[in-house]
Tab-separated table of C-alpha atoms and ligand atoms in Angstrom:
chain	number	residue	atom	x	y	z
K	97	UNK	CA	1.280	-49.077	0.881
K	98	UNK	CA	-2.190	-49.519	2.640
K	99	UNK	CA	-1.816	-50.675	6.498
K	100	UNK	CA	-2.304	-54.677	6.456
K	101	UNK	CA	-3.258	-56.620	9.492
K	102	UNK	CA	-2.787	-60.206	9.863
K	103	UNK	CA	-5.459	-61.532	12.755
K	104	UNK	CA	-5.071	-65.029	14.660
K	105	UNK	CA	-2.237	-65.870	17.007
K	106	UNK	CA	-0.714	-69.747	18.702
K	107	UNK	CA	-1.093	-71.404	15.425
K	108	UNK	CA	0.758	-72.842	12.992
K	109	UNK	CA	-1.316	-71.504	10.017
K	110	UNK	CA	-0.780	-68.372	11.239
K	111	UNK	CA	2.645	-68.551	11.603
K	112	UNK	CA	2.784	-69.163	7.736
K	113	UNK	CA	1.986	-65.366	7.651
K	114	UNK	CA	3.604	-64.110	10.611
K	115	UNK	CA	7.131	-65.619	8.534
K	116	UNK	CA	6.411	-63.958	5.573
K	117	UNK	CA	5.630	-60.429	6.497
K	118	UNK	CA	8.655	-60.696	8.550
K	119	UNK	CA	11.464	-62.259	5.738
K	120	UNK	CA	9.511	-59.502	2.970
K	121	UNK	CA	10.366	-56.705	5.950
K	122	UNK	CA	6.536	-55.536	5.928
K	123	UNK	CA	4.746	-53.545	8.564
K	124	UNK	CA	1.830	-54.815	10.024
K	125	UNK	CA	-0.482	-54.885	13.081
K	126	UNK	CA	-1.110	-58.461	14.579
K	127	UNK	CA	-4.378	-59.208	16.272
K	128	UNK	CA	-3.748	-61.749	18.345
K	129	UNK	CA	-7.366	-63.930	18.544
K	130	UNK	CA	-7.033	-67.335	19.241
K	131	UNK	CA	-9.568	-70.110	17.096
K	132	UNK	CA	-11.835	-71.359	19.786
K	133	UNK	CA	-11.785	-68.779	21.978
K	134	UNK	CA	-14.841	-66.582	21.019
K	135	UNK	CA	-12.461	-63.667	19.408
K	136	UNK	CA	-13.550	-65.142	16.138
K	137	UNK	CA	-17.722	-65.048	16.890
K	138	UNK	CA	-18.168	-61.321	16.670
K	139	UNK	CA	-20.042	-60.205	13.974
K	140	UNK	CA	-16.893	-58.038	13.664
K	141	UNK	CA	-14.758	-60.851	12.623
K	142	UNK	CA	-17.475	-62.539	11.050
K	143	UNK	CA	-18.170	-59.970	8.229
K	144	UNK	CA	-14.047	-60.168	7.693
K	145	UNK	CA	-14.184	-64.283	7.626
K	146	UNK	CA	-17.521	-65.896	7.618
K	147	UNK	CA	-15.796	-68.911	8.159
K	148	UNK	CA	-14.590	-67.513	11.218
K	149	UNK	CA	-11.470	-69.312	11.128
K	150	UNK	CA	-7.984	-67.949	11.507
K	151	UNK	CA	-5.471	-66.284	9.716
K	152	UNK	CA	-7.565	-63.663	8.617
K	153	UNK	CA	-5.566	-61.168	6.560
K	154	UNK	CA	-6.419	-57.618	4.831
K	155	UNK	CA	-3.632	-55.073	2.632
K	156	UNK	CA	-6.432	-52.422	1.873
K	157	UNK	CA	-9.788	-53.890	0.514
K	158	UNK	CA	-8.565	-57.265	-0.073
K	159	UNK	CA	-9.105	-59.571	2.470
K	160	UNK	CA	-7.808	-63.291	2.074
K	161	UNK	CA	-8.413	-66.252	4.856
K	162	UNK	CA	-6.008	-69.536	3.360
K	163	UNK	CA	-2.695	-69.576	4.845
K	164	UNK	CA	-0.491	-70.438	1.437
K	165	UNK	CA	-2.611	-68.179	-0.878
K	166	UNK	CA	-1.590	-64.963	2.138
K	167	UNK	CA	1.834	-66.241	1.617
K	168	UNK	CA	1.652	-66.529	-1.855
K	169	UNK	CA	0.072	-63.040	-2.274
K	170	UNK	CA	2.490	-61.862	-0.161
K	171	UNK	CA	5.692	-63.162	-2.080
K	172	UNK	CA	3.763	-62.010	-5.762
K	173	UNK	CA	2.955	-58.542	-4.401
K	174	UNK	CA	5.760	-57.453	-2.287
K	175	UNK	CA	8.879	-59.429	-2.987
K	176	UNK	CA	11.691	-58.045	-4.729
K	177	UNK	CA	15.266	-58.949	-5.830
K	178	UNK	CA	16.754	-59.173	-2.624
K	179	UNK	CA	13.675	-60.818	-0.506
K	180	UNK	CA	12.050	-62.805	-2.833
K	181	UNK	CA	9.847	-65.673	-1.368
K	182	UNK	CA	8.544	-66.874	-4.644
K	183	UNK	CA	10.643	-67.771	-8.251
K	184	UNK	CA	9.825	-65.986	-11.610
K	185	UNK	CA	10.927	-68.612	-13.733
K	186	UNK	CA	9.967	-72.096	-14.939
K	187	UNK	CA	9.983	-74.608	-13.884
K	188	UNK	CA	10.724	-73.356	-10.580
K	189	UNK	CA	7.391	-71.544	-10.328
K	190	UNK	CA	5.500	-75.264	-10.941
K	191	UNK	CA	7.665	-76.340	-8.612
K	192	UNK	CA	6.446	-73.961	-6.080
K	193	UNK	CA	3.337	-74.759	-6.617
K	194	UNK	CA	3.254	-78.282	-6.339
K	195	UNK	CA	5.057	-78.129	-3.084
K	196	UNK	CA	2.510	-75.607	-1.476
K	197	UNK	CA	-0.318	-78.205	-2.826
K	198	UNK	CA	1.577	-81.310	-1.189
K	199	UNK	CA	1.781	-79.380	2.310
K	200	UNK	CA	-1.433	-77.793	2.105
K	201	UNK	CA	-3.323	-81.022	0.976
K	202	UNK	CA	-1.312	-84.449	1.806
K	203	UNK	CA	0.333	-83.308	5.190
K	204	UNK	CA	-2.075	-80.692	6.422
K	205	UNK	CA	-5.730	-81.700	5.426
K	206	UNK	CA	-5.286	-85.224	5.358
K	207	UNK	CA	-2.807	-85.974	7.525
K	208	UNK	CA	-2.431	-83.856	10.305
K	209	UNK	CA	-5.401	-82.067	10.281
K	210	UNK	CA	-7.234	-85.558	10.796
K	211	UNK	CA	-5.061	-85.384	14.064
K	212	UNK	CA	-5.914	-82.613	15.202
K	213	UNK	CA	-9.515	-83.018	15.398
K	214	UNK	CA	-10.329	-86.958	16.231
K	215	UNK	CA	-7.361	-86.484	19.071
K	216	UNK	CA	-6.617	-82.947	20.492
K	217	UNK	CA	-10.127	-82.364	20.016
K	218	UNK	CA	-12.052	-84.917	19.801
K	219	UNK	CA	-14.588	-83.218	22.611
K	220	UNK	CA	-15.875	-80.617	19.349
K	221	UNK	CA	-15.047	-82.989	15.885
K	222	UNK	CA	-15.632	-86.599	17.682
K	223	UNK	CA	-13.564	-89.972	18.438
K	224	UNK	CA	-12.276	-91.380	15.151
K	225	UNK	CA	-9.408	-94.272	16.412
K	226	UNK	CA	-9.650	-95.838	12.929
K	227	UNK	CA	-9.052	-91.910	11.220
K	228	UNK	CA	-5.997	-91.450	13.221
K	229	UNK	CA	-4.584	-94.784	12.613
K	230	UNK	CA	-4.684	-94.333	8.508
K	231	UNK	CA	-3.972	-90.083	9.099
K	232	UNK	CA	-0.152	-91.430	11.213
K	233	UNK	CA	0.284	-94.073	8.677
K	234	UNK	CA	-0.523	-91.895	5.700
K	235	UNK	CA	1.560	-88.769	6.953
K	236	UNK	CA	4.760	-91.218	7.599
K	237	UNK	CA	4.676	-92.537	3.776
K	238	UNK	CA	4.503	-88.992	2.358
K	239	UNK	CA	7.176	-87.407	4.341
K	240	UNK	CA	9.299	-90.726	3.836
K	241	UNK	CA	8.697	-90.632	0.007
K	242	UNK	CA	9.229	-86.503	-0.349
K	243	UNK	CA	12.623	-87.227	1.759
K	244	UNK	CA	13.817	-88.756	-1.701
K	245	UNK	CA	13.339	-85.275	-3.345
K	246	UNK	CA	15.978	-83.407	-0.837
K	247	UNK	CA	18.335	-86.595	-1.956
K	248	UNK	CA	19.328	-84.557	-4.920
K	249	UNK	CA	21.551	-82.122	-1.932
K	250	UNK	CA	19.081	-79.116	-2.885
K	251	UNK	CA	19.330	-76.807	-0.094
K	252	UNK	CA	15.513	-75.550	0.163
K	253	UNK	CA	12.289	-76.916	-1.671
K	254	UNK	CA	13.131	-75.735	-5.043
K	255	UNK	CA	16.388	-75.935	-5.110
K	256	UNK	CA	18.803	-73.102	-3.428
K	257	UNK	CA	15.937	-70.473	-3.271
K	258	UNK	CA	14.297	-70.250	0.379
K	259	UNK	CA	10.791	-69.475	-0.582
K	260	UNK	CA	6.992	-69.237	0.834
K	261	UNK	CA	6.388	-73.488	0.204
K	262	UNK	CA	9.786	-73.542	2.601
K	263	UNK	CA	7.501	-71.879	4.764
K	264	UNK	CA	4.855	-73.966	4.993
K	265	UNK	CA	6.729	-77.121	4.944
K	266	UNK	CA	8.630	-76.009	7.964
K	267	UNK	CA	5.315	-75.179	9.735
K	268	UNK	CA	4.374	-79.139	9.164
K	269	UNK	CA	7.422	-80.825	9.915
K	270	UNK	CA	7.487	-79.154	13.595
K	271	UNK	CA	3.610	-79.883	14.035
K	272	UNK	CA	4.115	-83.596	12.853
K	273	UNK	CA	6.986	-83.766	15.394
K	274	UNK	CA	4.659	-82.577	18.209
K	275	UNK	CA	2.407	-85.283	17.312
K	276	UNK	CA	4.978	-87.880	17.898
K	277	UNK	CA	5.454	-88.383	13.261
K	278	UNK	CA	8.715	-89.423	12.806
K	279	UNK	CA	11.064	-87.347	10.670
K	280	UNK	CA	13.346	-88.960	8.391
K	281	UNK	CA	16.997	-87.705	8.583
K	282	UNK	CA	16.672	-85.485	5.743
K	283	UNK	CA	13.922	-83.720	6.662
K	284	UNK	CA	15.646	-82.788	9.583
K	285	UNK	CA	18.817	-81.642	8.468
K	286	UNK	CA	16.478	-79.043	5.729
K	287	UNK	CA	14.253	-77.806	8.829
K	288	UNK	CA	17.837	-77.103	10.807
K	289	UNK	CA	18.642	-75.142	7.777
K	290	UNK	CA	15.816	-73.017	7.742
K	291	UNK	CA	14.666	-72.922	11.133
K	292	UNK	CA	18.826	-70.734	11.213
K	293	UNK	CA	16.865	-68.010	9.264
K	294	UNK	CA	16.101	-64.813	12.333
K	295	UNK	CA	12.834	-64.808	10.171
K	296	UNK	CA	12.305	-68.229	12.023
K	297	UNK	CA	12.477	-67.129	16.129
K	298	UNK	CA	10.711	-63.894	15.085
K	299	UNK	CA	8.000	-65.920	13.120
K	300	UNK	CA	7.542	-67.568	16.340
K	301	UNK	CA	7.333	-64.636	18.899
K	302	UNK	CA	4.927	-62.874	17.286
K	303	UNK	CA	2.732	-65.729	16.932
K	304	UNK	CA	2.667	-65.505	20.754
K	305	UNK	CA	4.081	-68.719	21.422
K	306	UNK	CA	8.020	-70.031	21.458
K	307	UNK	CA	7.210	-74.210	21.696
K	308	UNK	CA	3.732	-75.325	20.819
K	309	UNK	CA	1.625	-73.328	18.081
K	310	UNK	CA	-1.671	-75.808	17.181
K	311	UNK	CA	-3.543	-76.043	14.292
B	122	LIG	N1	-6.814	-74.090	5.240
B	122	LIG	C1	-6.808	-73.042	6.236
B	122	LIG	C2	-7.080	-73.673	7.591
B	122	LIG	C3	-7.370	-72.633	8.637
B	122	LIG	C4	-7.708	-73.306	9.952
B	122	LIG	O1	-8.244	-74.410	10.017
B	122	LIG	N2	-7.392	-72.597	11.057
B	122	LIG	C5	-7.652	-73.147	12.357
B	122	LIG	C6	-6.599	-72.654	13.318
B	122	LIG	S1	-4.981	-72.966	12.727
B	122	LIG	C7	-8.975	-72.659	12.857
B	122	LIG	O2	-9.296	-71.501	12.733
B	122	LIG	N3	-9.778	-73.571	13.407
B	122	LIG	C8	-11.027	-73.220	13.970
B	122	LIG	C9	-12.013	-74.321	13.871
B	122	LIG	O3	-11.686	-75.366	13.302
B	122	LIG	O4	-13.113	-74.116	14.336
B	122	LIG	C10	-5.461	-72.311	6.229
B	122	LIG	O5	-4.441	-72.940	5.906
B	122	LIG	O6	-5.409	-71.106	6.502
């Protein structure tokens, strides 16, 4: 297995990665830059991501820089029978799928993304009161209506499979909580499921930080 190294650190994105290297039981070195910082404007890390953006992760020549598809790759390439972070089968697998798309696109990008820069950092992406407004309102009607899929008493995402789009979801529903989103009930009870995996508290020390990764 070629050495794979996973850069960024303190954010949630990264975390994504962080989790799955550690539930597949893969060795890797961590390179701990932070977004912001200057770590990522070398022309080092440039010629890796020329979006200099983070995570940044390599396994040999490839080199991939969007937090799902490295968690994706990760559960195609390297999981097995007994750690398997992805299913084989249909429907399940379209299932997968459409999760990672509703985290990655309605929660993240839209939602709390829009957060992120009109109010943590509104010095570098601008003010944008009425953004915010429609970004709170828009996140609390998506988690409310994906509550109703967890009425069925599935234990994870797709059913009793933890897998990669557990992952991510996890990864939103503590950064919506930091930013004062409500959580409805069963959202809760699923992230107090997962967040009892070890992969969890590990996920979170190596991302360098125990309470408050950002975006
Ligand atoms: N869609 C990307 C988003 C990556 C991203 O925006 N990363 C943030 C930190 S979590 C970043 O590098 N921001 C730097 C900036 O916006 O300049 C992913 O999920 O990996």
């Amino acid at each position: 297995m070629a050495q794979m190294t996973l850069w960024g650190s303190v954010s949630a994105r990264v975390l994504r990665v962080h989790w799955a290297l550690i539930e597949l039981g893969l060795p890797y070195t961590a390179v701990p830059i932070q977004s912001r910082s200057g770590e990522t404007e070398t022309p080092e890390y440039g010629a890796l991501n020329p979006r200099r953006k983070i995570p940044t992760f390599q396994d040999g020549d490839l080199v991939l820089t969007e937090s799902a598809a490295i968690v994706t790759y990760l559960a195609e390439t390297y999981g097995t029978p007994e750690r398997a972070l992805i299913p084989t089968t249909q429907p399940e697998r379209a299932k997968y799928f459409e999760w990672l798309s509703f985290v990655s696109m309605e929660l993240d990008a839209t939602s709390l993304y829009v957060l992120r820069r009109h109010e943590g950092l509104q010095h570098i992406y601008g003010d944008a009161p009425a953004a915010n407004q429609v970004a709170r309102e828009y996140f609390d009607k998506m988690i409310r209506a994906s509550a109703e899929d967890m009425a069925d008493g599935r234990r994870f995402l797709v059913g009793d499979q933890f897998t990669g789009a557990d992952i991510c979801m996890t990864t939103v529903l503590d950064w919506g909580e930091r930013y004062g989103c409500p959580l409805p009930q069963a959202w809760l009870d699923y992230r107090e499921r997962v967040r009892a995996r070890p992969s969890y508290a590990a996920a979170m020390h190596a991302n360098r930080d125990q309470s408050t990764p950002t975006p």
